[in-house]
PDB file of C-alpha atoms in Angstrom:
ATOM      1  CA  UNK A   1      -0.399  25.992  13.037  1.00 61.00           C
ATOM      2  CA  UNK A   2       0.603  28.580  10.450  1.00 71.00           C
ATOM      3  CA  UNK A   3       0.019  28.419   6.687  1.00 75.00           C
ATOM      4  CA  UNK A   4       3.663  27.636   6.036  1.00 82.00           C
ATOM      5  CA  UNK A   5       3.458  24.444   8.093  1.00 81.00           C
ATOM      6  CA  UNK A   6       0.236  23.445   6.340  1.00 81.00           C
ATOM      7  CA  UNK A   7       1.833  23.902   2.923  1.00 86.00           C
ATOM      8  CA  UNK A   8       4.920  21.989   4.045  1.00 88.00           C
ATOM      9  CA  UNK A   9       2.737  19.179   5.364  1.00 86.00           C
ATOM     10  CA  UNK A  10       0.774  19.021   2.108  1.00 87.00           C
ATOM     11  CA  UNK A  11       3.947  18.860   0.022  1.00 90.00           C
ATOM     12  CA  UNK A  12       5.500  16.181   2.244  1.00 91.00           C
ATOM     13  CA  UNK A  13       2.366  14.024   2.108  1.00 88.00           C
ATOM     14  CA  UNK A  14       2.153  14.423  -1.671  1.00 90.00           C
ATOM     15  CA  UNK A  15       5.821  13.456  -1.879  1.00 93.00           C
ATOM     16  CA  UNK A  16       5.167  10.321   0.157  1.00 90.00           C
ATOM     17  CA  UNK A  17       2.324   9.298  -2.162  1.00 89.00           C
ATOM     18  CA  UNK A  18       4.418   9.961  -5.279  1.00 93.00           C
ATOM     19  CA  UNK A  19       7.303   7.892  -3.921  1.00 94.00           C
ATOM     20  CA  UNK A  20       4.956   4.987  -3.164  1.00 92.00           C
ATOM     21  CA  UNK A  21       3.816   5.138  -6.790  1.00 92.00           C
ATOM     22  CA  UNK A  22       7.455   5.196  -7.895  1.00 95.00           C
ATOM     23  CA  UNK A  23       8.146   2.150  -5.730  1.00 94.00           C
ATOM     24  CA  UNK A  24       5.377   0.189  -7.441  1.00 94.00           C
ATOM     25  CA  UNK A  25       6.768   1.035 -10.866  1.00 95.00           C
ATOM     26  CA  UNK A  26      10.244  -0.063  -9.764  1.00 96.00           C
ATOM     27  CA  UNK A  27       8.662  -3.388  -8.819  1.00 95.00           C
ATOM     28  CA  UNK A  28       7.007  -3.556 -12.240  1.00 96.00           C
ATOM     29  CA  UNK A  29      10.371  -2.965 -13.932  1.00 96.00           C
ATOM     30  CA  UNK A  30      12.139  -5.652 -11.905  1.00 96.00           C
ATOM     31  CA  UNK A  31       9.427  -8.248 -12.492  1.00 95.00           C
ATOM     32  CA  UNK A  32       8.841  -7.558 -16.182  1.00 94.00           C
ATOM     33  CA  UNK A  33      12.417  -6.793 -17.264  1.00 94.00           C
ATOM     34  CA  UNK A  34      14.618  -8.690 -14.820  1.00 94.00           C
ATOM     35  CA  UNK A  35      12.522 -11.814 -14.267  1.00 92.00           C
ATOM     36  CA  UNK A  36      11.920 -11.302 -10.540  1.00 94.00           C
ATOM     37  CA  UNK A  37       8.735 -12.537  -8.878  1.00 95.00           C
ATOM     38  CA  UNK A  38       6.749 -11.277  -5.907  1.00 96.00           C
ATOM     39  CA  UNK A  39       7.764 -14.529  -4.141  1.00 96.00           C
ATOM     40  CA  UNK A  40      11.327 -13.178  -4.022  1.00 97.00           C
ATOM     41  CA  UNK A  41      10.860  -9.410  -4.077  1.00 96.00           C
ATOM     42  CA  UNK A  42       8.283  -8.970  -1.298  1.00 96.00           C
ATOM     43  CA  UNK A  43       9.977 -11.066   1.451  1.00 96.00           C
ATOM     44  CA  UNK A  44      13.314  -9.309   0.829  1.00 95.00           C
ATOM     45  CA  UNK A  45      11.685  -5.883   0.699  1.00 94.00           C
ATOM     46  CA  UNK A  46       9.663  -6.340   3.897  1.00 95.00           C
ATOM     47  CA  UNK A  47      12.479  -7.880   5.929  1.00 96.00           C
ATOM     48  CA  UNK A  48      15.071  -5.214   5.085  1.00 95.00           C
ATOM     49  CA  UNK A  49      12.612  -2.292   5.225  1.00 93.00           C
ATOM     50  CA  UNK A  50      11.285  -3.512   8.590  1.00 94.00           C
ATOM     51  CA  UNK A  51      14.788  -3.594  10.033  1.00 95.00           C
ATOM     52  CA  UNK A  52      15.509  -0.087   8.688  1.00 92.00           C
ATOM     53  CA  UNK A  53      12.288   1.334  10.152  1.00 91.00           C
ATOM     54  CA  UNK A  54      12.957  -0.229  13.553  1.00 93.00           C
ATOM     55  CA  UNK A  55      16.486   1.197  13.560  1.00 92.00           C
ATOM     56  CA  UNK A  56      15.026   4.574  12.648  1.00 87.00           C
ATOM     57  CA  UNK A  57      12.499   4.237  15.473  1.00 88.00           C
ATOM     58  CA  UNK A  58      15.235   3.212  17.923  1.00 87.00           C
ATOM     59  CA  UNK A  59      17.191   6.331  17.039  1.00 85.00           C
ATOM     60  CA  UNK A  60      14.171   8.596  17.582  1.00 81.00           C
ATOM     61  CA  UNK A  61      12.276   6.959  20.443  1.00 79.00           C
ATOM     62  CA  UNK A  62      14.159   4.101  22.079  1.00 80.00           C
ATOM     63  CA  UNK A  63      11.544   3.390  24.758  1.00 78.00           C
ATOM     64  CA  UNK A  64       8.711   2.607  22.340  1.00 82.00           C
ATOM     65  CA  UNK A  65      10.497   0.103  20.081  1.00 90.00           C
ATOM     66  CA  UNK A  66       9.973  -2.946  22.303  1.00 91.00           C
ATOM     67  CA  UNK A  67       7.049  -1.652  24.375  1.00 91.00           C
ATOM     68  CA  UNK A  68       4.505  -3.315  22.077  1.00 90.00           C
ATOM     69  CA  UNK A  69       5.827  -6.767  23.044  1.00 93.00           C
ATOM     70  CA  UNK A  70       5.120  -6.405  26.780  1.00 91.00           C
ATOM     71  CA  UNK A  71       1.389  -7.073  26.647  1.00 91.00           C
ATOM     72  CA  UNK A  72       0.121 -10.527  25.547  1.00 92.00           C
ATOM     73  CA  UNK A  73      -2.833  -8.931  23.760  1.00 93.00           C
ATOM     74  CA  UNK A  74      -0.602  -6.433  21.960  1.00 94.00           C
ATOM     75  CA  UNK A  75       1.810  -9.196  20.936  1.00 94.00           C
ATOM     76  CA  UNK A  76      -1.025 -11.218  19.439  1.00 94.00           C
ATOM     77  CA  UNK A  77      -2.431  -8.221  17.558  1.00 93.00           C
ATOM     78  CA  UNK A  78       1.016  -7.271  16.255  1.00 94.00           C
ATOM     79  CA  UNK A  79       1.708 -10.809  15.005  1.00 95.00           C
ATOM     80  CA  UNK A  80      -1.722 -10.892  13.355  1.00 93.00           C
ATOM     81  CA  UNK A  81      -1.081  -7.517  11.711  1.00 91.00           C
ATOM     82  CA  UNK A  82       2.310  -8.578  10.381  1.00 93.00           C
ATOM     83  CA  UNK A  83       1.144 -11.951   9.050  1.00 91.00           C
ATOM     84  CA  UNK A  84      -2.363 -11.208   7.776  1.00 89.00           C
ATOM     85  CA  UNK A  85      -2.167  -7.444   7.215  1.00 89.00           C
ATOM     86  CA  UNK A  86       1.261  -6.259   6.152  1.00 91.00           C
ATOM     87  CA  UNK A  87       2.529  -9.353   4.326  1.00 94.00           C
ATOM     88  CA  UNK A  88      -0.736  -9.998   2.458  1.00 94.00           C
ATOM     89  CA  UNK A  89      -1.146  -6.328   1.534  1.00 91.00           C
ATOM     90  CA  UNK A  90       2.336  -6.166   0.014  1.00 93.00           C
ATOM     91  CA  UNK A  91       2.308  -9.629  -1.560  1.00 96.00           C
ATOM     92  CA  UNK A  92      -1.062  -9.259  -3.294  1.00 96.00           C
ATOM     93  CA  UNK A  93      -0.130  -5.753  -4.491  1.00 95.00           C
ATOM     94  CA  UNK A  94       3.183  -6.700  -6.094  1.00 96.00           C
ATOM     95  CA  UNK A  95       1.682  -9.894  -7.555  1.00 96.00           C
ATOM     96  CA  UNK A  96      -1.019  -7.729  -9.166  1.00 96.00           C
ATOM     97  CA  UNK A  97       1.709  -5.465 -10.564  1.00 96.00           C
ATOM     98  CA  UNK A  98       3.503  -8.467 -12.054  1.00 95.00           C
ATOM     99  CA  UNK A  99       0.251  -9.571 -13.727  1.00 94.00           C
ATOM    100  CA  UNK A 100      -0.606  -6.104 -15.072  1.00 93.00           C
ATOM    101  CA  UNK A 101       1.224  -2.844 -14.305  1.00 94.00           C
ATOM    102  CA  UNK A 102       1.795  -0.501 -11.379  1.00 94.00           C
ATOM    103  CA  UNK A 103      -0.934   1.953 -12.396  1.00 92.00           C
ATOM    104  CA  UNK A 104      -3.722  -0.610 -12.740  1.00 93.00           C
ATOM    105  CA  UNK A 105      -2.686  -2.556  -9.622  1.00 94.00           C
ATOM    106  CA  UNK A 106      -2.531   0.590  -7.473  1.00 93.00           C
ATOM    107  CA  UNK A 107      -5.912   1.865  -8.650  1.00 92.00           C
ATOM    108  CA  UNK A 108      -7.548  -1.515  -7.976  1.00 93.00           C
ATOM    109  CA  UNK A 109      -6.004  -1.532  -4.505  1.00 92.00           C
ATOM    110  CA  UNK A 110      -7.694   1.797  -3.801  1.00 88.00           C
ATOM    111  CA  UNK A 111     -11.057   0.024  -3.794  1.00 90.00           C
ATOM    112  CA  UNK A 112      -9.942  -0.845  -0.246  1.00 87.00           C
ATOM    113  CA  UNK A 113     -11.471   2.289   1.382  1.00 84.00           C
ATOM    114  CA  UNK A 114     -14.861   1.359  -0.091  1.00 87.00           C
ATOM    115  CA  UNK A 115     -14.552  -2.118   1.463  1.00 88.00           C
ATOM    116  CA  UNK A 116     -13.674  -0.519   4.802  1.00 84.00           C
ATOM    117  CA  UNK A 117     -16.786   1.636   4.570  1.00 84.00           C
ATOM    118  CA  UNK A 118     -18.948  -1.439   3.842  1.00 88.00           C
ATOM    119  CA  UNK A 119     -17.356  -3.289   6.789  1.00 87.00           C
ATOM    120  CA  UNK A 120     -18.052  -0.392   9.166  1.00 83.00           C
ATOM    121  CA  UNK A 121     -21.655  -0.160   7.963  1.00 86.00           C
ATOM    122  CA  UNK A 122     -22.166  -3.888   8.592  1.00 88.00           C
ATOM    123  CA  UNK A 123     -20.465  -3.756  11.988  1.00 87.00           C
ATOM    124  CA  UNK A 124     -22.495  -0.782  13.182  1.00 87.00           C
ATOM    125  CA  UNK A 125     -25.702  -2.034  11.493  1.00 86.00           C
ATOM    126  CA  UNK A 126     -26.152   1.340   9.794  1.00 86.00           C
ATOM    127  CA  UNK A 127     -27.228   1.719   6.190  1.00 85.00           C
ATOM    128  CA  UNK A 128     -24.733   3.531   3.926  1.00 83.00           C
ATOM    129  CA  UNK A 129     -25.517   7.143   3.092  1.00 85.00           C
ATOM    130  CA  UNK A 130     -26.279   8.231  -0.473  1.00 88.00           C
ATOM    131  CA  UNK A 131     -22.681   9.448  -0.769  1.00 87.00           C
ATOM    132  CA  UNK A 132     -21.386   6.045   0.337  1.00 86.00           C
ATOM    133  CA  UNK A 133     -23.738   4.171  -2.004  1.00 90.00           C
ATOM    134  CA  UNK A 134     -22.456   6.330  -4.867  1.00 90.00           C
ATOM    135  CA  UNK A 135     -18.885   5.403  -3.881  1.00 88.00           C
ATOM    136  CA  UNK A 136     -19.777   1.691  -4.025  1.00 89.00           C
ATOM    137  CA  UNK A 137     -21.415   2.093  -7.458  1.00 92.00           C
ATOM    138  CA  UNK A 138     -18.408   4.003  -8.803  1.00 91.00           C
ATOM    139  CA  UNK A 139     -15.973   1.392  -7.442  1.00 91.00           C
ATOM    140  CA  UNK A 140     -17.919  -1.438  -9.121  1.00 92.00           C
ATOM    141  CA  UNK A 141     -18.304   0.548 -12.355  1.00 92.00           C
ATOM    142  CA  UNK A 142     -14.603   1.432 -12.410  1.00 90.00           C
ATOM    143  CA  UNK A 143     -13.604  -2.205 -11.916  1.00 91.00           C
ATOM    144  CA  UNK A 144     -16.022  -3.267 -14.669  1.00 91.00           C
ATOM    145  CA  UNK A 145     -14.565  -0.714 -17.104  1.00 91.00           C
ATOM    146  CA  UNK A 146     -10.987  -1.743 -16.318  1.00 90.00           C
ATOM    147  CA  UNK A 147     -11.767  -5.429 -16.733  1.00 90.00           C
ATOM    148  CA  UNK A 148     -14.003  -5.325 -19.828  1.00 90.00           C
ATOM    149  CA  UNK A 149     -13.623  -1.852 -21.408  1.00 87.00           C
ATOM    150  CA  UNK A 150     -17.387  -1.526 -21.191  1.00 83.00           C
ATOM    151  CA  UNK A 151     -18.220  -4.738 -23.051  1.00 83.00           C
ATOM    152  CA  UNK A 152     -19.716  -7.500 -20.843  1.00 81.00           C
ATOM    153  CA  UNK A 153     -18.136 -10.885 -21.464  1.00 76.00           C
ATOM    154  CA  UNK A 154     -15.025  -9.348 -23.013  1.00 78.00           C
ATOM    155  CA  UNK A 155     -12.209  -9.632 -20.450  1.00 82.00           C
ATOM    156  CA  UNK A 156      -9.434  -7.177 -21.331  1.00 87.00           C
ATOM    157  CA  UNK A 157      -7.668  -7.408 -17.984  1.00 90.00           C
ATOM    158  CA  UNK A 158      -6.353 -10.896 -17.296  1.00 92.00           C
ATOM    159  CA  UNK A 159      -8.182 -12.962 -14.676  1.00 92.00           C
ATOM    160  CA  UNK A 160      -4.950 -13.198 -12.703  1.00 95.00           C
ATOM    161  CA  UNK A 161      -4.486  -9.413 -12.651  1.00 94.00           C
ATOM    162  CA  UNK A 162      -8.121  -8.838 -11.671  1.00 94.00           C
ATOM    163  CA  UNK A 163      -7.986 -11.471  -8.912  1.00 96.00           C
ATOM    164  CA  UNK A 164      -4.786 -10.189  -7.336  1.00 96.00           C
ATOM    165  CA  UNK A 165      -5.843  -6.550  -7.758  1.00 94.00           C
ATOM    166  CA  UNK A 166      -9.107  -7.150  -5.898  1.00 94.00           C
ATOM    167  CA  UNK A 167      -7.268  -9.324  -3.360  1.00 95.00           C
ATOM    168  CA  UNK A 168      -4.921  -6.395  -2.703  1.00 94.00           C
ATOM    169  CA  UNK A 169      -7.962  -4.162  -2.052  1.00 93.00           C
ATOM    170  CA  UNK A 170      -9.238  -6.655   0.539  1.00 93.00           C
ATOM    171  CA  UNK A 171      -5.744  -6.909   2.045  1.00 91.00           C
ATOM    172  CA  UNK A 172      -5.477  -3.110   2.182  1.00 87.00           C
ATOM    173  CA  UNK A 173      -8.761  -2.968   4.102  1.00 87.00           C
ATOM    174  CA  UNK A 174      -7.502  -5.579   6.606  1.00 85.00           C
ATOM    175  CA  UNK A 175      -4.142  -3.792   6.826  1.00 84.00           C
ATOM    176  CA  UNK A 176      -5.848  -0.459   7.542  1.00 79.00           C
ATOM    177  CA  UNK A 177      -8.493  -1.573  10.042  1.00 79.00           C
ATOM    178  CA  UNK A 178      -6.504  -4.229  11.934  1.00 79.00           C
ATOM    179  CA  UNK A 179      -3.829  -2.271  13.832  1.00 82.00           C
ATOM    180  CA  UNK A 180      -5.987   0.729  14.840  1.00 80.00           C
ATOM    181  CA  UNK A 181      -5.638   0.199  18.595  1.00 86.00           C
ATOM    182  CA  UNK A 182      -1.888  -0.445  18.357  1.00 88.00           C
ATOM    183  CA  UNK A 183      -1.337   2.681  16.287  1.00 84.00           C
ATOM    184  CA  UNK A 184      -3.139   4.845  18.841  1.00 83.00           C
ATOM    185  CA  UNK A 185      -1.153   3.334  21.713  1.00 88.00           C
ATOM    186  CA  UNK A 186       2.377   3.070  20.244  1.00 88.00           C
ATOM    187  CA  UNK A 187       2.467   5.221  17.102  1.00 83.00           C
ATOM    188  CA  UNK A 188       2.924   4.329  13.438  1.00 83.00           C
ATOM    189  CA  UNK A 189       6.708   3.899  13.274  1.00 86.00           C
ATOM    190  CA  UNK A 190       7.239   0.917  15.641  1.00 90.00           C
ATOM    191  CA  UNK A 191       3.991  -0.809  14.621  1.00 90.00           C
ATOM    192  CA  UNK A 192       4.783  -0.528  10.911  1.00 89.00           C
ATOM    193  CA  UNK A 193       8.425  -1.543  11.427  1.00 92.00           C
ATOM    194  CA  UNK A 194       7.529  -4.657  13.407  1.00 95.00           C
ATOM    195  CA  UNK A 195       4.678  -5.443  11.011  1.00 93.00           C
ATOM    196  CA  UNK A 196       7.060  -5.369   8.050  1.00 93.00           C
ATOM    197  CA  UNK A 197       9.684  -7.468   9.818  1.00 96.00           C
ATOM    198  CA  UNK A 198       7.146 -10.061  10.988  1.00 96.00           C
ATOM    199  CA  UNK A 199       5.510 -10.218   7.562  1.00 95.00           C
ATOM    200  CA  UNK A 200       8.899 -10.459   5.858  1.00 96.00           C
ATOM    201  CA  UNK A 201      10.071 -13.305   8.098  1.00 97.00           C
ATOM    202  CA  UNK A 202       6.799 -15.176   7.533  1.00 96.00           C
ATOM    203  CA  UNK A 203       7.161 -14.867   3.749  1.00 97.00           C
ATOM    204  CA  UNK A 204      10.863 -15.773   3.994  1.00 97.00           C
ATOM    205  CA  UNK A 205       9.878 -19.036   5.675  1.00 96.00           C
ATOM    206  CA  UNK A 206       7.053 -19.640   3.187  1.00 95.00           C
ATOM    207  CA  UNK A 207       8.916 -18.910  -0.075  1.00 95.00           C
ATOM    208  CA  UNK A 208      12.601 -19.299   0.954  1.00 96.00           C
ATOM    209  CA  UNK A 209      13.852 -16.636  -1.496  1.00 95.00           C
ATOM    210  CA  UNK A 210      17.493 -17.554  -0.813  1.00 93.00           C
ATOM    211  CA  UNK A 211      16.899 -20.812  -2.701  1.00 93.00           C
ATOM    212  CA  UNK A 212      15.619 -19.039  -5.839  1.00 93.00           C
ATOM    213  CA  UNK A 213      17.900 -18.561  -8.836  1.00 89.00           C
ATOM    214  CA  UNK A 214      18.070 -14.763  -9.035  1.00 90.00           C
ATOM    215  CA  UNK A 215      20.767 -12.834 -10.892  1.00 89.00           C
ATOM    216  CA  UNK A 216      21.499  -9.722  -8.855  1.00 91.00           C
ATOM    217  CA  UNK A 217      23.126  -7.282 -11.251  1.00 94.00           C
ATOM    218  CA  UNK A 218      23.501  -3.509 -10.885  1.00 95.00           C
ATOM    219  CA  UNK A 219      19.972  -2.794 -12.130  1.00 94.00           C
ATOM    220  CA  UNK A 220      18.398  -5.251  -9.691  1.00 95.00           C
ATOM    221  CA  UNK A 221      20.454  -3.858  -6.808  1.00 95.00           C
ATOM    222  CA  UNK A 222      19.529  -0.248  -7.671  1.00 96.00           C
ATOM    223  CA  UNK A 223      15.867  -1.177  -8.155  1.00 95.00           C
ATOM    224  CA  UNK A 224      15.644  -2.968  -4.802  1.00 95.00           C
ATOM    225  CA  UNK A 225      17.470  -0.101  -3.083  1.00 95.00           C
ATOM    226  CA  UNK A 226      14.961   2.329  -4.603  1.00 95.00           C
ATOM    227  CA  UNK A 227      12.005   0.230  -3.420  1.00 94.00           C
ATOM    228  CA  UNK A 228      13.378  -0.198   0.112  1.00 93.00           C
ATOM    229  CA  UNK A 229      15.028   3.171   0.772  1.00 92.00           C
ATOM    230  CA  UNK A 230      13.055   5.625  -1.393  1.00 93.00           C
ATOM    231  CA  UNK A 231       9.735   3.810  -1.713  1.00 89.00           C
ATOM    232  CA  UNK A 232       9.597   2.726   1.935  1.00 87.00           C
ATOM    233  CA  UNK A 233      11.866   4.630   4.334  1.00 87.00           C
ATOM    234  CA  UNK A 234      11.806   8.080   2.673  1.00 91.00           C
ATOM    235  CA  UNK A 235       8.160   7.786   1.556  1.00 90.00           C
ATOM    236  CA  UNK A 236       6.992   6.682   4.998  1.00 84.00           C
ATOM    237  CA  UNK A 237       8.984   9.428   6.742  1.00 84.00           C
ATOM    238  CA  UNK A 238       7.552  12.106   4.416  1.00 87.00           C
ATOM    239  CA  UNK A 239       4.025  10.796   4.887  1.00 85.00           C
ATOM    240  CA  UNK A 240       4.223  10.662   8.689  1.00 77.00           C
ATOM    241  CA  UNK A 241       5.683  14.170   8.958  1.00 82.00           C
ATOM    242  CA  UNK A 242       3.039  15.427   6.532  1.00 84.00           C
ATOM    243  CA  UNK A 243       0.292  13.789   8.611  1.00 79.00           C
ATOM    244  CA  UNK A 244       1.683  15.495  11.723  1.00 76.00           C
ATOM    245  CA  UNK A 245       1.483  18.903  10.061  1.00 82.00           C
ATOM    246  CA  UNK A 246      -1.804  18.594   8.164  1.00 79.00           C
ATOM    247  CA  UNK A 247      -3.767  16.063  10.219  1.00 73.00           C
ATOM    248  CA  UNK A 248      -4.755  12.515   9.223  1.00 66.00           C
ATOM    249  CA  UNK A 249      -7.902  13.459   7.261  1.00 66.00           C
ATOM    250  CA  UNK A 250      -6.234  15.836   4.825  1.00 73.00           C
ATOM    251  CA  UNK A 251      -2.999  13.855   4.828  1.00 72.00           C
ATOM    252  CA  UNK A 252      -4.657  10.624   3.732  1.00 69.00           C
ATOM    253  CA  UNK A 253      -6.470  12.491   0.960  1.00 74.00           C
ATOM    254  CA  UNK A 254      -3.210  14.027  -0.299  1.00 78.00           C
ATOM    255  CA  UNK A 255      -1.541  10.601  -0.219  1.00 78.00           C
ATOM    256  CA  UNK A 256      -4.169   9.298  -2.647  1.00 80.00           C
ATOM    257  CA  UNK A 257      -1.969  10.784  -5.351  1.00 87.00           C
ATOM    258  CA  UNK A 258      -0.202   7.393  -5.204  1.00 90.00           C
ATOM    259  CA  UNK A 259      -2.288   5.711  -7.969  1.00 91.00           C
ATOM    260  CA  UNK A 260      -1.939   8.810 -10.157  1.00 90.00           C
ATOM    261  CA  UNK A 261       1.820   8.740  -9.589  1.00 93.00           C
ATOM    262  CA  UNK A 262       2.016   5.010 -10.355  1.00 93.00           C
ATOM    263  CA  UNK A 263       0.040   5.530 -13.572  1.00 92.00           C
ATOM    264  CA  UNK A 264       2.258   8.397 -14.730  1.00 93.00           C
ATOM    265  CA  UNK A 265       5.449   6.437 -13.990  1.00 93.00           C
ATOM    266  CA  UNK A 266       4.014   3.408 -15.836  1.00 93.00           C
ATOM    267  CA  UNK A 267       3.323   5.527 -18.923  1.00 92.00           C
ATOM    268  CA  UNK A 268       6.522   7.593 -18.959  1.00 93.00           C
ATOM    269  CA  UNK A 269       8.999   4.946 -17.794  1.00 94.00           C
ATOM    270  CA  UNK A 270       7.473   1.592 -18.710  1.00 93.00           C
ATOM    271  CA  UNK A 271       5.615   2.889 -21.809  1.00 92.00           C
ATOM    272  CA  UNK A 272       2.316   1.314 -20.732  1.00 91.00           C
ATOM    273  CA  UNK A 273      -0.533   2.440 -22.997  1.00 88.00           C
ATOM    274  CA  UNK A 274      -3.840   3.218 -21.268  1.00 91.00           C
ATOM    275  CA  UNK A 275      -6.978   3.678 -23.367  1.00 89.00           C
ATOM    276  CA  UNK A 276      -9.973   5.892 -22.667  1.00 90.00           C
ATOM    277  CA  UNK A 277     -11.830   3.046 -20.941  1.00 91.00           C
ATOM    278  CA  UNK A 278      -8.881   2.469 -18.601  1.00 92.00           C
ATOM    279  CA  UNK A 279      -8.710   6.156 -17.721  1.00 93.00           C
ATOM    280  CA  UNK A 280     -12.474   6.307 -17.198  1.00 93.00           C
ATOM    281  CA  UNK A 281     -12.241   3.285 -14.877  1.00 92.00           C
ATOM    282  CA  UNK A 282      -9.382   4.962 -12.996  1.00 92.00           C
ATOM    283  CA  UNK A 283     -11.466   8.136 -12.619  1.00 92.00           C
ATOM    284  CA  UNK A 284     -14.455   6.200 -11.240  1.00 91.00           C
ATOM    285  CA  UNK A 285     -12.376   4.379  -8.616  1.00 90.00           C
ATOM    286  CA  UNK A 286     -10.311   7.387  -7.595  1.00 88.00           C
ATOM    287  CA  UNK A 287     -13.410   9.561  -7.246  1.00 88.00           C
ATOM    288  CA  UNK A 288     -14.524   7.280  -4.383  1.00 86.00           C
ATOM    289  CA  UNK A 289     -11.570   8.544  -2.328  1.00 80.00           C
ATOM    290  CA  UNK A 290     -12.776  12.156  -2.367  1.00 77.00           C
ATOM    291  CA  UNK A 291     -16.363  11.038  -1.687  1.00 79.00           C
ATOM    292  CA  UNK A 292     -15.367   9.024   1.387  1.00 78.00           C
ATOM    293  CA  UNK A 293     -12.817  11.596   2.561  1.00 70.00           C
ATOM    294  CA  UNK A 294     -15.465  14.316   2.459  1.00 59.00           C
ATOM    295  CA  UNK A 295     -17.647  12.074   4.638  1.00 52.00           C
TER     296      UNK A 295
END
C-alpha cells in the first residue's frame, strides 16, 4: 500500500470520527432545544439507519445481507448484539448527552476500552501490565475530576449524567466485544445494519415513539436527517473505508478523535463552557486510548 492510500485512509477515518462527534452534538441540540428525549430519538434513529445500511449492503454485496440468518447460532448472536449491544450502547449514550452534553458523554463512553481490557485480563487470568494499570488509574482519575472537579464530596456532574455516562461505557464494551465472531465471518456492514434494525425495533416496541407528542418542524427534521445520514451512514462508510486502507489498529486510534470533535462542537455550537478540571479529566480519559492502542 502506497503513502497516498495511507494518508487517504487516515483522513477518512478522522472524518468518520468527527462526524460521529457531530452526530452527538446534533442529538444534544434536539434534546435541549427541541424537547426531544432519547426514548423517541434513539428508536427512530436506529430503525431508519439500520434500514439504510442494509440497503447499502444489498447494493454492494447482495449475497451477504441475509447470510447471517442461516445459522441458528449466528441468529442468536445477532439478536443478542442488536438487543443488548447496539440498542443499549446508543440509548445510554444519547441519554447521557441529554443529562449533560455531547462532549462529556462521549468522553465518559471512551472509558469502554479500559473496561474491555479489564474483561480480557479476567477472562485470560492474566494480570494487567504496568501500561494497562496506568490506563485504569487515569480512567478513574479522569472520571473523578469530571464528577467532582477535584473536590471529594462535591458533585459537579449530575448523578444522572454520571450514571448514564458510565452505563454507556459498559454498553460500549459489550457492543465491541459481543459481535467479534460475526464481524470476522460476515463483515461490519451487514452485522451493523441488522444490529441497528433489531435494536431499533426492540426500542420501538419498548417506548412506542409514535405515541409521543413530538412536534416535527424543519429544525427537528434537519437534525434527525443529519444524525441518520451524516452521523451514521456517511460516518460509518468513511470509517470502514479508512479501516480498509490503514488497518484496524491505526484506524481505531484515528477514530478516537470523536470525543475531541464532540467537545469542540459542544463549545462552538452549543456554547458549553468547560473549565480546567473538565479538560484535565478529558485528557486523563483520552490518554488511556493511546496507552491501550500502543499495547
